[in-house]
PDB file of C-alpha atoms in Angstrom:
ATOM      1  CA  MET V   1     132.056 -17.790-164.926  1.00  0.00           C
ATOM      2  CA  THR V   2     129.989 -20.853-164.060  1.00  0.00           C
ATOM      3  CA  LYS V   3     131.654 -24.034-162.960  1.00  0.00           C
ATOM      4  CA  GLU V   4     130.320 -27.508-162.354  1.00  0.00           C
ATOM      5  CA  ALA V   5     128.991 -28.106-158.855  1.00  0.00           C
ATOM      6  CA  SER V   6     130.839 -30.846-157.038  1.00  0.00           C
ATOM      7  CA  SER V   7     129.013 -34.089-156.288  1.00  0.00           C
ATOM      8  CA  ALA V   8     129.641 -33.517-152.560  1.00  0.00           C
ATOM      9  CA  ASN V   9     127.880 -30.128-152.685  1.00  0.00           C
ATOM     10  CA  PRO V  10     125.517 -29.886-155.660  1.00  0.00           C
ATOM     11  CA  SER V  11     124.317 -26.357-154.816  1.00  0.00           C
ATOM     12  CA  VAL V  12     125.280 -23.430-157.026  1.00  0.00           C
ATOM     13  CA  PRO V  13     126.345 -20.199-155.320  1.00  0.00           C
ATOM     14  CA  LEU V  14     123.879 -17.312-155.557  1.00  0.00           C
ATOM     15  CA  HIS V  15     126.267 -15.047-157.452  1.00  0.00           C
ATOM     16  CA  GLU V  16     126.615 -17.688-160.187  1.00  0.00           C
ATOM     17  CA  VAL V  17     122.839 -18.053-160.512  1.00  0.00           C
ATOM     18  CA  LEU V  18     122.412 -14.281-160.768  1.00  0.00           C
ATOM     19  CA  GLU V  19     125.281 -13.938-163.266  1.00  0.00           C
ATOM     20  CA  ALA V  20     123.811 -16.653-165.486  1.00  0.00           C
ATOM     21  CA  GLU V  21     120.365 -15.038-165.312  1.00  0.00           C
ATOM     22  CA  PHE V  22     121.862 -11.634-166.164  1.00  0.00           C
ATOM     23  CA  ALA V  23     123.650 -13.099-169.189  1.00  0.00           C
ATOM     24  CA  VAL V  24     120.457 -14.724-170.484  1.00  0.00           C
ATOM     25  CA  LEU V  25     118.322 -11.606-169.984  1.00  0.00           C
ATOM     26  CA  HIS V  26     120.799  -8.852-170.865  1.00  0.00           C
ATOM     27  CA  GLY V  27     123.714 -10.377-172.731  1.00  0.00           C
ATOM     28  CA  LYS V  28     127.263 -10.400-171.493  1.00  0.00           C
ATOM     29  CA  LEU V  29     128.276  -9.112-168.098  1.00  0.00           C
ATOM     30  CA  PRO V  30     129.798  -5.610-168.126  1.00  0.00           C
ATOM     31  CA  PRO V  31     133.421  -5.464-169.412  1.00  0.00           C
ATOM     32  CA  ASP V  32     134.731  -4.276-166.036  1.00  0.00           C
ATOM     33  CA  TYR V  33     133.035  -7.147-164.188  1.00  0.00           C
ATOM     34  CA  PRO V  34     135.407  -8.625-161.566  1.00  0.00           C
ATOM     35  CA  SER V  35     136.902 -12.072-162.087  1.00  0.00           C
ATOM     36  CA  SER V  36     137.330 -12.548-158.336  1.00  0.00           C
ATOM     37  CA  THR V  37     136.546 -15.899-156.775  1.00  0.00           C
ATOM     38  CA  GLU V  38     135.291 -14.138-153.633  1.00  0.00           C
ATOM     39  CA  PRO V  39     131.483 -14.627-153.484  1.00  0.00           C
ATOM     40  CA  ASN V  40     130.761 -11.307-151.719  1.00  0.00           C
ATOM     41  CA  THR V  41     132.739  -9.357-154.322  1.00  0.00           C
ATOM     42  CA  ARG V  42     130.778 -10.988-157.123  1.00  0.00           C
ATOM     43  CA  LEU V  43     127.430 -10.523-155.342  1.00  0.00           C
ATOM     44  CA  LYS V  44     128.147  -6.806-154.976  1.00  0.00           C
ATOM     45  CA  ALA V  45     129.226  -6.643-158.634  1.00  0.00           C
ATOM     46  CA  ILE V  46     126.092  -8.370-159.966  1.00  0.00           C
ATOM     47  CA  TRP V  47     123.913  -6.167-157.752  1.00  0.00           C
ATOM     48  CA  ALA V  48     125.648  -3.101-159.207  1.00  0.00           C
ATOM     49  CA  ALA V  49     125.277  -4.418-162.770  1.00  0.00           C
ATOM     50  CA  VAL V  50     121.534  -5.018-162.346  1.00  0.00           C
ATOM     51  CA  HIS V  51     120.995  -1.597-160.764  1.00  0.00           C
ATOM     52  CA  ALA V  52     122.999   0.092-163.528  1.00  0.00           C
ATOM     53  CA  LEU V  53     120.613  -1.181-166.221  1.00  0.00           C
ATOM     54  CA  PRO V  54     118.769   1.665-167.977  1.00  0.00           C
ATOM     55  CA  GLU V  55     115.348   0.184-167.180  1.00  0.00           C
ATOM     56  CA  LYS V  56     114.773  -0.532-163.494  1.00  0.00           C
ATOM     57  CA  ARG V  57     113.408  -3.943-162.554  1.00  0.00           C
ATOM     58  CA  ALA V  58     110.359  -4.774-160.452  1.00  0.00           C
ATOM     59  CA  ALA V  59     109.022  -8.059-159.081  1.00  0.00           C
ATOM     60  CA  LEU V  60     105.449  -9.072-158.379  1.00  0.00           C
ATOM     61  CA  CYS V  61     105.402 -11.366-155.344  1.00  0.00           C
ATOM     62  CA  ILE V  62     102.303 -13.390-154.484  1.00  0.00           C
ATOM     63  CA  SER V  63     102.286 -15.014-151.067  1.00  0.00           C
ATOM     64  CA  GLY V  64     100.863 -18.307-149.904  1.00  0.00           C
ATOM     65  CA  GLY V  65      97.680 -19.215-148.092  1.00  0.00           C
ATOM     66  CA  GLY V  66      95.894 -21.793-150.216  1.00  0.00           C
ATOM     67  CA  ILE V  67      92.946 -21.027-152.455  1.00  0.00           C
ATOM     68  CA  ARG V  68      92.219 -17.797-150.573  1.00  0.00           C
ATOM     69  CA  SER V  69      95.631 -16.379-151.464  1.00  0.00           C
ATOM     70  CA  ALA V  70      95.180 -17.512-155.058  1.00  0.00           C
ATOM     71  CA  THR V  71      91.822 -15.755-155.229  1.00  0.00           C
ATOM     72  CA  PHE V  72      93.181 -12.650-153.534  1.00  0.00           C
ATOM     73  CA  GLY V  73      96.138 -12.762-155.957  1.00  0.00           C
ATOM     74  CA  LEU V  74      93.694 -12.899-158.863  1.00  0.00           C
ATOM     75  CA  GLY V  75      92.009  -9.765-157.553  1.00  0.00           C
ATOM     76  CA  VAL V  76      95.379  -8.018-157.316  1.00  0.00           C
ATOM     77  CA  LEU V  77      96.264  -9.111-160.864  1.00  0.00           C
ATOM     78  CA  GLN V  78      92.924  -7.809-162.141  1.00  0.00           C
ATOM     79  CA  GLY V  79      93.457  -4.504-160.340  1.00  0.00           C
ATOM     80  CA  LEU V  80      96.966  -4.138-161.773  1.00  0.00           C
ATOM     81  CA  ALA V  81      95.621  -4.918-165.247  1.00  0.00           C
ATOM     82  CA  ARG V  82      92.816  -2.353-164.892  1.00  0.00           C
ATOM     83  CA  CYS V  83      95.326   0.288-163.778  1.00  0.00           C
ATOM     84  CA  GLY V  84      97.726  -0.482-166.629  1.00  0.00           C
ATOM     85  CA  LEU V  85     100.455  -1.674-164.273  1.00  0.00           C
ATOM     86  CA  LEU V  86     100.663  -5.431-164.818  1.00  0.00           C
ATOM     87  CA  ASP V  87     103.117  -5.131-167.702  1.00  0.00           C
ATOM     88  CA  LYS V  88     105.514  -3.065-165.540  1.00  0.00           C
ATOM     89  CA  PHE V  89     106.779  -6.145-163.679  1.00  0.00           C
ATOM     90  CA  HIS V  90     109.797  -8.099-164.879  1.00  0.00           C
ATOM     91  CA  TYR V  91     109.738 -10.986-162.420  1.00  0.00           C
ATOM     92  CA  LEU V  92     107.071 -13.103-160.769  1.00  0.00           C
ATOM     93  CA  SER V  93     107.739 -14.784-157.443  1.00  0.00           C
ATOM     94  CA  THR V  94     105.201 -17.032-155.756  1.00  0.00           C
ATOM     95  CA  VAL V  95     104.882 -19.206-152.680  1.00  0.00           C
ATOM     96  CA  SER V  96     102.378 -21.964-151.956  1.00  0.00           C
ATOM     97  CA  GLY V  97      98.828 -20.767-152.775  1.00  0.00           C
ATOM     98  CA  GLY V  98     100.269 -17.829-154.672  1.00  0.00           C
ATOM     99  CA  GLY V  99     101.871 -20.436-156.921  1.00  0.00           C
ATOM    100  CA  TYR V 100      98.419 -21.542-158.077  1.00  0.00           C
ATOM    101  CA  ILE V 101      97.613 -18.142-159.501  1.00  0.00           C
ATOM    102  CA  GLY V 102     101.193 -17.419-160.582  1.00  0.00           C
ATOM    103  CA  SER V 103     101.519 -20.604-162.617  1.00  0.00           C
ATOM    104  CA  TRP V 104      98.031 -20.072-164.065  1.00  0.00           C
ATOM    105  CA  LEU V 105      99.037 -16.543-165.108  1.00  0.00           C
ATOM    106  CA  SER V 106     102.370 -17.676-166.581  1.00  0.00           C
ATOM    107  CA  ALA V 107     100.748 -20.454-168.601  1.00  0.00           C
ATOM    108  CA  TRP V 108      98.027 -18.105-169.859  1.00  0.00           C
ATOM    109  CA  ILE V 109     100.595 -15.468-170.909  1.00  0.00           C
ATOM    110  CA  ASN V 110     102.633 -18.181-172.636  1.00  0.00           C
ATOM    111  CA  ARG V 111      99.569 -19.326-174.614  1.00  0.00           C
ATOM    112  CA  GLU V 112      97.980 -15.975-175.503  1.00  0.00           C
ATOM    113  CA  GLY V 113     100.547 -13.219-174.941  1.00  0.00           C
ATOM    114  CA  LEU V 114     100.764 -10.545-172.270  1.00  0.00           C
ATOM    115  CA  THR V 115      98.680  -7.909-174.077  1.00  0.00           C
ATOM    116  CA  SER V 116      95.756 -10.284-174.555  1.00  0.00           C
ATOM    117  CA  VAL V 117      95.928 -11.490-170.945  1.00  0.00           C
ATOM    118  CA  ILE V 118      95.989  -7.939-169.582  1.00  0.00           C
ATOM    119  CA  THR V 119      92.934  -7.015-171.658  1.00  0.00           C
ATOM    120  CA  GLN V 120      91.015 -10.061-170.443  1.00  0.00           C
ATOM    121  CA  LEU V 121      92.130  -9.659-166.817  1.00  0.00           C
ATOM    122  CA  ALA V 122      90.918  -6.065-166.803  1.00  0.00           C
ATOM    123  CA  HIS V 123      87.405  -7.422-167.439  1.00  0.00           C
ATOM    124  CA  GLN V 124      85.661 -10.504-166.087  1.00  0.00           C
ATOM    125  CA  SER V 125      86.397 -13.273-168.586  1.00  0.00           C
ATOM    126  CA  GLU V 126      85.868 -16.975-169.059  1.00  0.00           C
ATOM    127  CA  HIS V 127      89.422 -17.483-167.756  1.00  0.00           C
ATOM    128  CA  THR V 128      88.818 -15.845-164.360  1.00  0.00           C
ATOM    129  CA  ARG V 129      85.214 -16.919-163.717  1.00  0.00           C
ATOM    130  CA  PRO V 130      86.019 -20.557-162.747  1.00  0.00           C
ATOM    131  CA  ILE V 131      88.534 -19.437-160.128  1.00  0.00           C
ATOM    132  CA  ARG V 132      86.064 -16.996-158.629  1.00  0.00           C
ATOM    133  CA  ASN V 133      83.240 -19.563-158.631  1.00  0.00           C
ATOM    134  CA  ARG V 134      85.320 -22.248-156.907  1.00  0.00           C
ATOM    135  CA  SER V 135      86.576 -19.948-154.172  1.00  0.00           C
ATOM    136  CA  ARG V 136      83.474 -17.892-153.391  1.00  0.00           C
ATOM    137  CA  PHE V 137      82.399 -19.919-150.347  1.00  0.00           C
ATOM    138  CA  ARG V 138      85.838 -20.011-148.806  1.00  0.00           C
ATOM    139  CA  ILE V 139      86.407 -16.264-148.951  1.00  0.00           C
ATOM    140  CA  CYS V 140      82.958 -15.432-147.593  1.00  0.00           C
ATOM    141  CA  ALA V 141      83.362 -18.072-144.886  1.00  0.00           C
ATOM    142  CA  ALA V 142      86.674 -16.449-143.934  1.00  0.00           C
ATOM    143  CA  THR V 143      84.838 -13.141-143.463  1.00  0.00           C
ATOM    144  CA  ALA V 144      82.457 -14.768-141.011  1.00  0.00           C
ATOM    145  CA  ILE V 145      85.277 -16.462-139.095  1.00  0.00           C
ATOM    146  CA  ILE V 146      87.388 -13.323-138.763  1.00  0.00           C
ATOM    147  CA  SER V 147      84.376 -11.191-137.902  1.00  0.00           C
ATOM    148  CA  ALA V 148      83.489 -13.614-135.102  1.00  0.00           C
ATOM    149  CA  ARG V 149      87.023 -13.827-133.661  1.00  0.00           C
ATOM    150  CA  GLY V 150      89.300 -11.169-132.302  1.00  0.00           C
ATOM    151  CA  SER V 151      88.240  -8.091-130.430  1.00  0.00           C
ATOM    152  CA  GLY V 152      87.632  -4.412-130.817  1.00  0.00           C
ATOM    153  CA  SER V 153      88.754  -2.373-133.767  1.00  0.00           C
ATOM    154  CA  SER V 154      91.023  -5.044-135.302  1.00  0.00           C
ATOM    155  CA  ARG V 155      88.037  -7.385-135.627  1.00  0.00           C
ATOM    156  CA  ARG V 156      85.914  -4.656-137.212  1.00  0.00           C
ATOM    157  CA  ILE V 157      88.675  -3.620-139.641  1.00  0.00           C
ATOM    158  CA  ALA V 158      89.445  -7.214-140.681  1.00  0.00           C
ATOM    159  CA  GLY V 159      85.746  -8.002-141.031  1.00  0.00           C
ATOM    160  CA  ARG V 160      85.079  -4.919-143.148  1.00  0.00           C
ATOM    161  CA  LEU V 161      88.134  -5.534-145.318  1.00  0.00           C
ATOM    162  CA  LEU V 162      87.147  -9.128-146.030  1.00  0.00           C
ATOM    163  CA  ALA V 163      83.497  -8.158-146.504  1.00  0.00           C
ATOM    164  CA  HIS V 164      84.653  -5.623-149.097  1.00  0.00           C
ATOM    165  CA  ILE V 165      86.775  -8.279-150.819  1.00  0.00           C
ATOM    166  CA  CYS V 166      83.781 -10.646-150.813  1.00  0.00           C
ATOM    167  CA  ALA V 167      81.468  -8.015-152.228  1.00  0.00           C
ATOM    168  CA  THR V 168      83.991  -7.151-154.916  1.00  0.00           C
ATOM    169  CA  CYS V 169      85.058 -10.674-155.820  1.00  0.00           C
ATOM    170  CA  CYS V 170      82.026 -12.888-155.255  1.00  0.00           C
TER     171      CYS V 170
END
């Protein structure tokens, strides 16, 4: 199904990327998969094939925001591990600061295996301590900044939320 991208337009259409990923993760495309050259037809077909899989798929997405988002992402990962949910995700998507923690997690899982990582994430470990120690000032400073700015209830809610995160994480 995949063809070479032309030198004038080196991009690969989304349906081809998704079809190739499906083949790697799940084997061949379904026998009734359309051979149409129409991109929308193939996008709808790959969407249907993914949603017809017996096990539903879920993605963990970690947003950007520098070291604060990485530290917040670590807290989310630890919470998911403690609740027994971290191994329920099939995909990891990160942006900017979320990429720090996402690549750290991926490398750690690659080295030690998911079960070991989940066990260690559920408890404070030598792997998570350096991240917490390096980001402590920045998160607590963010609490002070947000508490000082804004007005009314939004300032109080944001300040309390970040104070809670600081108390939990720092």
